[in-house]
Coordinates of C-alpha atoms in Angstrom, one line a residue:
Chain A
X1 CA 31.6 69.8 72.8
X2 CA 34.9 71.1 70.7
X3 CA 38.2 70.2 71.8
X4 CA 41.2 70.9 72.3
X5 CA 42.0 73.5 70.0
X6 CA 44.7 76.2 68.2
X7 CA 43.0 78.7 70.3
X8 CA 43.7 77.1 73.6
X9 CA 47.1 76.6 71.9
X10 CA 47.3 80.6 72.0
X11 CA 46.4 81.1 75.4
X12 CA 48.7 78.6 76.6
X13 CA 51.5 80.5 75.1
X14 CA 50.2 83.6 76.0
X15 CA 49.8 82.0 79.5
X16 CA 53.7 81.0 79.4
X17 CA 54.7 84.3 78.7
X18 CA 53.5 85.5 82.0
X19 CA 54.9 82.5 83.8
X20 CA 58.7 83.9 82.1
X21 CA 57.3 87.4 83.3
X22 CA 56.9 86.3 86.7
X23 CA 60.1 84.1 86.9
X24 CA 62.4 87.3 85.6
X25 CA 60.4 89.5 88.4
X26 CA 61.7 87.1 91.1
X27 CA 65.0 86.3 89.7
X28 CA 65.7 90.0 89.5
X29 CA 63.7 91.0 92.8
X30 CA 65.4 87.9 94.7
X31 CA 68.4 88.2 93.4
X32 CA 68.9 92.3 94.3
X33 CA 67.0 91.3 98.1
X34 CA 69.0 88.2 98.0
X35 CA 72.3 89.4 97.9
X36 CA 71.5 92.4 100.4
X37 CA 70.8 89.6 102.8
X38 CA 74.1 87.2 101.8
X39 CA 76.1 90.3 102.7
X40 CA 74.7 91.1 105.5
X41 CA 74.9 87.1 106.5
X42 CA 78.4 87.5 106.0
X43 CA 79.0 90.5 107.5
X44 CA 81.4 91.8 110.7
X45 CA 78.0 93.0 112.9
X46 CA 76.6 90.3 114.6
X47 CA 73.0 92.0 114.8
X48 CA 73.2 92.0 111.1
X49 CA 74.3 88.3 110.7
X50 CA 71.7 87.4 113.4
X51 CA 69.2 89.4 111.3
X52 CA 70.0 87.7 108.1
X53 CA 69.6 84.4 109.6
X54 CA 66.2 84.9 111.2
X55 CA 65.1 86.2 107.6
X56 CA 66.5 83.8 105.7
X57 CA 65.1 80.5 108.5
X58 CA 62.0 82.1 108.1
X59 CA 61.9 82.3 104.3
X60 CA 62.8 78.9 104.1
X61 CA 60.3 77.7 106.9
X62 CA 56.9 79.4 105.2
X63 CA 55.5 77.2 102.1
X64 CA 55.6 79.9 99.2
X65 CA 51.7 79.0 99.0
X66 CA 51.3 80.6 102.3
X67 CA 53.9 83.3 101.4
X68 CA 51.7 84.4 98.4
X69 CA 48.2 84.1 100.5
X70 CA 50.2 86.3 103.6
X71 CA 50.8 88.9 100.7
X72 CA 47.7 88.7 98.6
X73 CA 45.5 89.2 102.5
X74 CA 47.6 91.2 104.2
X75 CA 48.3 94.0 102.5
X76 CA 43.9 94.5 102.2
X77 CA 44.0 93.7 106.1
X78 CA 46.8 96.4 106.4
X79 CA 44.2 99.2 105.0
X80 CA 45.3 99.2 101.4
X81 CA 43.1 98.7 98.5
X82 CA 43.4 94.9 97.1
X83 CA 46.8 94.8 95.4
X84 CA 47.0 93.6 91.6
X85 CA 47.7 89.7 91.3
X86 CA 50.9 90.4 89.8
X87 CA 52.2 92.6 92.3
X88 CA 51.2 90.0 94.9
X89 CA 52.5 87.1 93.2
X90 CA 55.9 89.0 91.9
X91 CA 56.6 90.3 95.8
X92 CA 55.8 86.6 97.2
X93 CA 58.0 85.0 94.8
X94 CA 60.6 88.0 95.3
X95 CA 60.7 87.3 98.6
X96 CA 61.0 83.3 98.2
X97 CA 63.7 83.9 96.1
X98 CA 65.6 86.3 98.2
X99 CA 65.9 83.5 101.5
X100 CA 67.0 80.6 99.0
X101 CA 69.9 82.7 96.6
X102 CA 71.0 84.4 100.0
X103 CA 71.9 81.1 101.4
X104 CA 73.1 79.7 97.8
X105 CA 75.0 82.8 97.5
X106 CA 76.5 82.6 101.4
X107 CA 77.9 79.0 100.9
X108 CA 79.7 80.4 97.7
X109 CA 81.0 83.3 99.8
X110 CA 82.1 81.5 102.4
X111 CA 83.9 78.7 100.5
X112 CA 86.5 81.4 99.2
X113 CA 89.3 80.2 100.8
X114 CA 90.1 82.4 104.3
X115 CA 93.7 82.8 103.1
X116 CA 92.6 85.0 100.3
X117 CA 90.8 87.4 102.6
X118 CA 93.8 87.9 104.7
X119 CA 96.1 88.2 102.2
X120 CA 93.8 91.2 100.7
X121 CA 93.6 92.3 104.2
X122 CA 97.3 92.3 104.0
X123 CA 97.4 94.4 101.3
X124 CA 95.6 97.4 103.4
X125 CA 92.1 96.6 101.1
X126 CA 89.3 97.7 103.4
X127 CA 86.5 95.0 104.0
X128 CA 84.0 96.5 101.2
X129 CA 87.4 96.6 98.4
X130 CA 88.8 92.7 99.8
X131 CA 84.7 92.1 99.5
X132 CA 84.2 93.3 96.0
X133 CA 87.8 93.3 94.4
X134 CA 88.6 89.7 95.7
X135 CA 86.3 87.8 97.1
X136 CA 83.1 88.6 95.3
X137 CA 84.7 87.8 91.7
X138 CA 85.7 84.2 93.1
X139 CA 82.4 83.7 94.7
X140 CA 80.7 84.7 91.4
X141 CA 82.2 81.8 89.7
X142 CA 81.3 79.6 92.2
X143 CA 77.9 80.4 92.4
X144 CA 76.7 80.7 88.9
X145 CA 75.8 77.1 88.5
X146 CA 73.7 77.0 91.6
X147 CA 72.5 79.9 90.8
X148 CA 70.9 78.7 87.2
X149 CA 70.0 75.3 89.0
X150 CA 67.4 77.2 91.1
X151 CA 66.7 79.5 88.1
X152 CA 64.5 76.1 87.6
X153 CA 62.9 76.2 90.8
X154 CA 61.5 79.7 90.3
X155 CA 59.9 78.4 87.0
X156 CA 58.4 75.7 88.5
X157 CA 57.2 77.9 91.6
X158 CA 55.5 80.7 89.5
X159 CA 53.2 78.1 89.2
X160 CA 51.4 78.9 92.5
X161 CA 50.6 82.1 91.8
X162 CA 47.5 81.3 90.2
X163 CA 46.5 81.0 93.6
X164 CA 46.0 84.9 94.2
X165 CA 44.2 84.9 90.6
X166 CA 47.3 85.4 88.4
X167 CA 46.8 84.1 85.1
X168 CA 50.6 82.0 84.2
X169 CA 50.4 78.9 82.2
X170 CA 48.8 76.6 84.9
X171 CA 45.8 78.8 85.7
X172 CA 45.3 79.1 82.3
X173 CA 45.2 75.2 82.2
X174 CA 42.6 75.1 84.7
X175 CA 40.8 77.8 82.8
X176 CA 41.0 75.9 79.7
X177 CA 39.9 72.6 81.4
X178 CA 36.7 74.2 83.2
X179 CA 35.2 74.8 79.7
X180 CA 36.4 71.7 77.5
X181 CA 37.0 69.1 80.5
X182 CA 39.7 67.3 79.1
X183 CA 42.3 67.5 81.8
X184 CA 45.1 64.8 80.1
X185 CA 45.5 66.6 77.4
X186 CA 45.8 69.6 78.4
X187 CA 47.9 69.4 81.3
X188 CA 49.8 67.1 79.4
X189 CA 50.4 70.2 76.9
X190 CA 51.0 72.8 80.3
X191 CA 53.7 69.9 81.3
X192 CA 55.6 70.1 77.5
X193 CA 55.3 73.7 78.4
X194 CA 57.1 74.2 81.4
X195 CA 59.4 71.3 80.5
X196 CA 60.6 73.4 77.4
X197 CA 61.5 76.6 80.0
X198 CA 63.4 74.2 82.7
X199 CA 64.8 72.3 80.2
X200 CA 67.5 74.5 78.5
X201 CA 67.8 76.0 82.2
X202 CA 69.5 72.6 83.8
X203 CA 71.3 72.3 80.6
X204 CA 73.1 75.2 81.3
X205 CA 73.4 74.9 85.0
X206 CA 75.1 71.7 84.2
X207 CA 77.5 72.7 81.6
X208 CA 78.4 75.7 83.4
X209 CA 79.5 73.4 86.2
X210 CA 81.7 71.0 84.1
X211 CA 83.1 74.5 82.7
X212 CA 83.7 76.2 85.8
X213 CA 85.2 72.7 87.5
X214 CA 87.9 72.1 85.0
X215 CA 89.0 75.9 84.7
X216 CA 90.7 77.8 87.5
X217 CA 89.1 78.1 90.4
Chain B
X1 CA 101.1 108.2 117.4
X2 CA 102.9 106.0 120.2
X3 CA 106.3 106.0 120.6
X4 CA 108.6 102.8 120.1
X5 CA 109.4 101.1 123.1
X6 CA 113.2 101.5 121.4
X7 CA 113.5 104.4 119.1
X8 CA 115.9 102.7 117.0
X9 CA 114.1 99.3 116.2
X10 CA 111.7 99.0 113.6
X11 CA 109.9 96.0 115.8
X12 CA 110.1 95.1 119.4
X13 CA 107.8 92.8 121.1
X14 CA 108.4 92.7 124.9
X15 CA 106.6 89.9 127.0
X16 CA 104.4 88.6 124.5
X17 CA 101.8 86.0 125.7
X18 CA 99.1 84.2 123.2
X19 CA 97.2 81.1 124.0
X20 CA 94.7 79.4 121.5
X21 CA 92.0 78.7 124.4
X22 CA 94.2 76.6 127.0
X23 CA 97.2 76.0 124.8
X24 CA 99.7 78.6 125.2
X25 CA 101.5 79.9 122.0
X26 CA 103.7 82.5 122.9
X27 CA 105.0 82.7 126.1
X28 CA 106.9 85.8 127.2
X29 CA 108.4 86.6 123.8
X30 CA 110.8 89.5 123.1
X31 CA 112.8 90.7 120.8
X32 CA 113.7 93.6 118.8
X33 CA 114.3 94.3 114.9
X34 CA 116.6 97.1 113.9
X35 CA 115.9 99.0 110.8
X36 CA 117.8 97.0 107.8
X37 CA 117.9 93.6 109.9
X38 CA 117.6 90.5 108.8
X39 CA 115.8 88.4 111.8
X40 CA 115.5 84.6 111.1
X41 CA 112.7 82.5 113.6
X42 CA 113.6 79.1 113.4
X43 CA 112.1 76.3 115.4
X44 CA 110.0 73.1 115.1
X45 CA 106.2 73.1 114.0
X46 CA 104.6 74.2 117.3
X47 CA 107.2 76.3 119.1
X48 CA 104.8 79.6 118.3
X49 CA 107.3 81.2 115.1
X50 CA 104.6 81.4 112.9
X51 CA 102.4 82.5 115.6
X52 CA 105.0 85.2 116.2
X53 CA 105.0 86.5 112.8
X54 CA 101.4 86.5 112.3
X55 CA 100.9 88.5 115.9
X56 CA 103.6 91.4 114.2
X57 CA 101.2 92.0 111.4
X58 CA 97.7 92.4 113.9
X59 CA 96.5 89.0 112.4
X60 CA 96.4 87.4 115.5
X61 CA 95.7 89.4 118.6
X62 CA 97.8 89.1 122.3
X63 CA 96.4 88.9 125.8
X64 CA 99.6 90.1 127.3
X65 CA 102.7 92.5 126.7
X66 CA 103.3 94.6 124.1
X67 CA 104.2 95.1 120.2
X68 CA 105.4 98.2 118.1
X69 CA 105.7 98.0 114.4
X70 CA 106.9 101.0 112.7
X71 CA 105.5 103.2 114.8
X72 CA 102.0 101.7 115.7
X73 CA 101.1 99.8 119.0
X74 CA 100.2 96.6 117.5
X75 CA 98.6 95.8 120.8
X76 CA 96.4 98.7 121.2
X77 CA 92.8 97.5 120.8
X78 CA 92.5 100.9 118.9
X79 CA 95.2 100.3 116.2
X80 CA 94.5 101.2 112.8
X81 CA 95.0 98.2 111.3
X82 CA 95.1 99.3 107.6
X83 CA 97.8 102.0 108.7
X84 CA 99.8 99.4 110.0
X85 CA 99.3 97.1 106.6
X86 CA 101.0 100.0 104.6
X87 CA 104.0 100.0 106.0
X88 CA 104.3 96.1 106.7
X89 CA 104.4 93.6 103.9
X90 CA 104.0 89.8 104.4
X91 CA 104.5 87.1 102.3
X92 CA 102.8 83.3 102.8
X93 CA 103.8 79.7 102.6
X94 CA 100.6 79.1 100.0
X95 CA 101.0 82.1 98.0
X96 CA 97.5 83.4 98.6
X97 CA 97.6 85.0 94.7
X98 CA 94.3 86.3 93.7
X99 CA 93.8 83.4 91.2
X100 CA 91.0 85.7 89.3
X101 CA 93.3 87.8 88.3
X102 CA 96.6 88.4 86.3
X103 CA 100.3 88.9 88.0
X104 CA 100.2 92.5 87.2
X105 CA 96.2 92.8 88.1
X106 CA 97.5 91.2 91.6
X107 CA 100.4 93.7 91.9
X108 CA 98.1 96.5 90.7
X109 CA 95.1 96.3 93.1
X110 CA 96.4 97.6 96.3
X111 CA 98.2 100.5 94.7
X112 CA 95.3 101.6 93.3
X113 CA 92.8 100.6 96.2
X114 CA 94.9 101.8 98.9
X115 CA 97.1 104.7 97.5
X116 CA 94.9 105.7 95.0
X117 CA 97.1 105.4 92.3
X118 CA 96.1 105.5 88.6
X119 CA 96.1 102.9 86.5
X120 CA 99.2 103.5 84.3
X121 CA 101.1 104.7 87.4
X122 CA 100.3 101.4 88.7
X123 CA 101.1 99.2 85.9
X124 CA 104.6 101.1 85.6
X125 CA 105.2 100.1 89.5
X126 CA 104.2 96.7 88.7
X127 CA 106.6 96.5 85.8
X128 CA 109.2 97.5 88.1
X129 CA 109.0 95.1 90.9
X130 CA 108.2 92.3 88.8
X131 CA 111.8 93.3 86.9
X132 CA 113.4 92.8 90.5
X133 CA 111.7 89.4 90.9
X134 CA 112.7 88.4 87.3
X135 CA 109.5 87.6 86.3
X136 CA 108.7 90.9 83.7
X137 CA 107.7 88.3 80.8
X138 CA 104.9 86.7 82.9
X139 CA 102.7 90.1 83.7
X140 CA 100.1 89.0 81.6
X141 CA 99.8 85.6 82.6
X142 CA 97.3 84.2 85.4
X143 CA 98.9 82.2 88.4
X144 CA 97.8 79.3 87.6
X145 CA 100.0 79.4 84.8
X146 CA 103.1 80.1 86.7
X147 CA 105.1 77.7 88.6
X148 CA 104.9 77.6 92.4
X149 CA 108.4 79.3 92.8
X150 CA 107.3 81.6 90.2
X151 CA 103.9 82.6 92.0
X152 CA 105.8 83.2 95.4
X153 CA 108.1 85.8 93.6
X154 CA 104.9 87.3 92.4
X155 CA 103.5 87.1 95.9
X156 CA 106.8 89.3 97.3
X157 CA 106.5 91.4 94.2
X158 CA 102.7 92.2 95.1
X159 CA 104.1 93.1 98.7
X160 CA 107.2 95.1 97.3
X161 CA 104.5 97.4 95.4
X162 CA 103.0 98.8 99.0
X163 CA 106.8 100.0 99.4
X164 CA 106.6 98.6 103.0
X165 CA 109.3 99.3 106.0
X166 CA 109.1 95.6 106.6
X167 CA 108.8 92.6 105.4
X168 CA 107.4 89.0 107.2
X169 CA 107.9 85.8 105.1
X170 CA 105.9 83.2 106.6
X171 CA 108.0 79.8 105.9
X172 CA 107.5 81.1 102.1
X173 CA 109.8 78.5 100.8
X174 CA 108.4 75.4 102.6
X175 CA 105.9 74.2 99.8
X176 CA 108.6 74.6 96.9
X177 CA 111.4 71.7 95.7
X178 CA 114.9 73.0 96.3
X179 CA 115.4 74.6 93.0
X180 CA 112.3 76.6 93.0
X181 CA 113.4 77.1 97.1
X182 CA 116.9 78.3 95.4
X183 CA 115.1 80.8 92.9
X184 CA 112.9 82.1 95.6
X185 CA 116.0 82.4 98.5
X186 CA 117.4 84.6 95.8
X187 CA 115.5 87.1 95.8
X188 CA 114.9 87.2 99.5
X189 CA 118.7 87.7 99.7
X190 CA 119.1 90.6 96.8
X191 CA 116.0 92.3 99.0
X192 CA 118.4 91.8 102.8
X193 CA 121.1 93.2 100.0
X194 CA 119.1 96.4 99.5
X195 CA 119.2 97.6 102.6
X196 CA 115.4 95.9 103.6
X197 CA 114.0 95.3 106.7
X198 CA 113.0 91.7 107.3
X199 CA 111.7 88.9 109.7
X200 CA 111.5 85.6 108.2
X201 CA 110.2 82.2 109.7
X202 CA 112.3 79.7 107.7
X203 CA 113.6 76.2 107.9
X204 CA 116.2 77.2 105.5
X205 CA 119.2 76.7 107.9
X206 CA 122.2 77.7 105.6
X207 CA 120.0 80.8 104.6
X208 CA 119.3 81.8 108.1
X209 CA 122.8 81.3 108.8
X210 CA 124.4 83.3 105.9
X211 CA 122.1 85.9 105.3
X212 CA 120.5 86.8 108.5
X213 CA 121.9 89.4 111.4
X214 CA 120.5 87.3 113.9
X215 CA 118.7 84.0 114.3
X216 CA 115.7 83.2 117.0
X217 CA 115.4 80.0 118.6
X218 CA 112.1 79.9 119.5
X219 CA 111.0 76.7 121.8
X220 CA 108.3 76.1 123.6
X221 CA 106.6 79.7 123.1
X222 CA 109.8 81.2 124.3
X223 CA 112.8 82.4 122.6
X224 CA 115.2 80.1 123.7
X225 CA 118.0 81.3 121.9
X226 CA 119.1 84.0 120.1
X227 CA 122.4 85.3 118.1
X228 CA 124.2 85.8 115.0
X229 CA 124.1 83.4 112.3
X230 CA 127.4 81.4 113.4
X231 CA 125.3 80.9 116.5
X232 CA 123.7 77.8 114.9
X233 CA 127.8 76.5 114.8
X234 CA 128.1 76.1 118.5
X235 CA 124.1 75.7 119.6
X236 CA 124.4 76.8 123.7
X237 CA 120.9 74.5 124.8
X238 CA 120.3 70.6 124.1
X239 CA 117.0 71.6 122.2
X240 CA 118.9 73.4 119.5
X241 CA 121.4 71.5 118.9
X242 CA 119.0 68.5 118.5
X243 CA 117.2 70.8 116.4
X244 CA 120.6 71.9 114.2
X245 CA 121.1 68.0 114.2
X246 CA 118.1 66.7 112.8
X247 CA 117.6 69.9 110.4
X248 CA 120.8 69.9 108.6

């Protein structure tokens, strides 16, 4: 039986290509849903704060493996032709995403001090201009550590989307494994892989927040 | 537009009533502010002066009795606020600079949110009122760089650039040592000088005294007593002149 080989090598790195693929899609879909729904946690309507706390307890409740299956089934039981894996897996993720950066990103809002949104208040600044002029910049700073720190999770997560059939680096571990059978080795290899993506990640959430700690606020 | 309850004062609050849940603030407070006036609230923590001061600007609502402010019924569940922030500056005991931005950024941003004003208009206006705090050379600098004396004057500079009809200090000297207190009474004073409107809540007693046209006792949630400066000099109630006693 031949072993582990360059080949498998190759897929593997192929593989991890579309497990960065899938992390950008919900980094970038999360993030865009994500901070739609911190705003509107944060916001002066009460339906909408009530609305963005339903979504986000929600979010937060469902396992993403159940998340993905509610996706990958739903939209067939809903009439629709069987969606791609990757549409599946990037709008399950995407939607993970969105509940965990929209409370990250609330908590960052909300610890900009009160004083500074009455003194922009003070100034005349209507809520969208005190919002993005003042408190937004000094949130931003706040939150970009987090923010990388659960750039890390998402890495992690895109791993269950081999679940719906999407080929990232684990699925294409267990693909490898079903025809050589040498599981230590090869998962040992998927591990080196995703520990060289998380890696540099909490790196950089941790320097950022020695940076941001010591500068001004 | 509602009419001023006086037609002359630039702010008069008749029977104002405020009560954080079961505590009671204010308490029947009135008082009226002529234009170019210098009003001084004095008092201990507690006796509703800050309270007072924050209620003129809309940033605490009343339950009873009414306030007009340049022309706006502060009370009125329908004022426009942001109207009322034009023409009413305030200035607070922490500053509350934008610390992501620079002293001219800070002075900049509500001239150019609010009025619309460009950005080299805005820069020249910043220029300006930073020249009447004395702080020109620091424009550039970010507040964190400045000291706290320093910032404050940014922080009434930032309020000067909204060209308001009145200005609050809220105890804006209380968190300085007395020379930075001195640097920032200066400038208060050269403001009174120029003919501005202003109500300050101070524990500065020799400022009150000198530079204000009339000093407010407030005790209690009420004003207790009210007068000219020289009033402090022969205090009419036991509570202020214990107060005048222990503060000087």
């Amino acid at each position: 039986m031949p072993g582990f080989s360059f080949t498998h090598l190759e897929f593997l790195a192929w593989a991890a290509l579309w497990t960065v693929g899938l992390s950008v899609i919900a980094f970038v879909g999360g993030g865009l849903l994500g901070f739609v729904v911190a705003l509107a946690r944060v916001s002066a309507s009460r339906s909408l704060r009530i609305a963005a706390i339903v979504y986000i307890q929600l979010v937060q409740g469902t396992p993403l493996l159940i998340l993905l299956f509610l996706i990958y089934f739903g939209v067939a039981i809903a009439g629709f032709d069987a969606v791609p894996a990757i549409i599946a897996a990037g709008a399950g993720l995407t939607v993970y995403s969105s509940g965990f950066l929209a409370e990250i990103w609330r908590g960052c809002i909300q610890s900009v001090p009160k004083t500074q949104w009455e003194a922009a208040e003070c100034l005349a600044l209507t809520r969208w201009q005190r919002m993005t002029r003042v408190v937004l910049p000094q949130a931003l700073r706040l939150a970009t550590a987090p923010t990388v720190g659960f750039l890390v999770q998402i890495v992690k997560n895109t791993s269950l989307a081999s679940v719906v059939g999407f080929i990232e680096l684990s699925q294409a571990g267990k693909l490898i494994n079903n025809s050589i059978f040498e599981p230590f080795t090869i998962f040992i290899v998927v591990a080196v892989f995703y520990f060289a993506l998380c890696f540099p990640l909490s790196t950089w959430s941790r320097s950022l927040e020695r940076k941001l700690n010591v500068s001004r606020r | 537009m509602h009419a001023p309850v006086s037609a002359k004062a630039v702010v008069s609050l008749s029977n104002v009533h405020k009560s954080f849940g079961a505590l009671k603030v204010l308490d029947g407070v009135s008082f009226d502010v002529g234009p170019g006036e210098v009003t001084a609230i004095i008092g201990q923590s507690g006796s509703g002066k800050s309270t007072a001061l924050r209620c003129i600007n809309a940033l605490e609502t009343i339950q009873e009795g009414s306030i007009h402010v340049c022309g706006h019924a502060v009370h009125d569940p329908a004022l426009d606020r942001r109207a009322l922030r034009r023409d009413v500056g305030i200035v607070f005991q922490s500053y509350n600079l934008f610390p992501h931005l620079t002293v001219e950024q800070n002075i900049m941003l509500a001239p150019t949110c609010v009025k619309s004003m460009s950005k080299a208009e805005a820069r020249e206006l910043a220029r300006e009122v930073l020249a009447r705090v004395g702080l020109e050379a620091k424009a550039e600098q970010y507040p964190e760089q400045l000291s706290g004396g320093q910032q404050q004057r940014v922080a009434i500079a930032r309020s000067l650039a909204m060209k308001p009809k009145l200005m609050l200090f809220d105890e804006v000297t209380s968190a300085l040592d007395p020379q930075l207190t001195g640097e920032v009474l200066k400038v208060m004073e050269s403001l009174a000088a120029g003919g501005m409107t202003m109500i300050l809540v101070t524990h500065e007693m020799a400022f009150a005294r000198r530079v204000a046209s009339t000093v407010i006792y407030m005790h209690q949630g009420k004003v207790w007593e009210s007068g000219p400066g020289s009033m402090l000099d022969r205090p009419q109630t036991e509570e202020l002149r214990g107060f005048v006693g222990s503060g000087l």
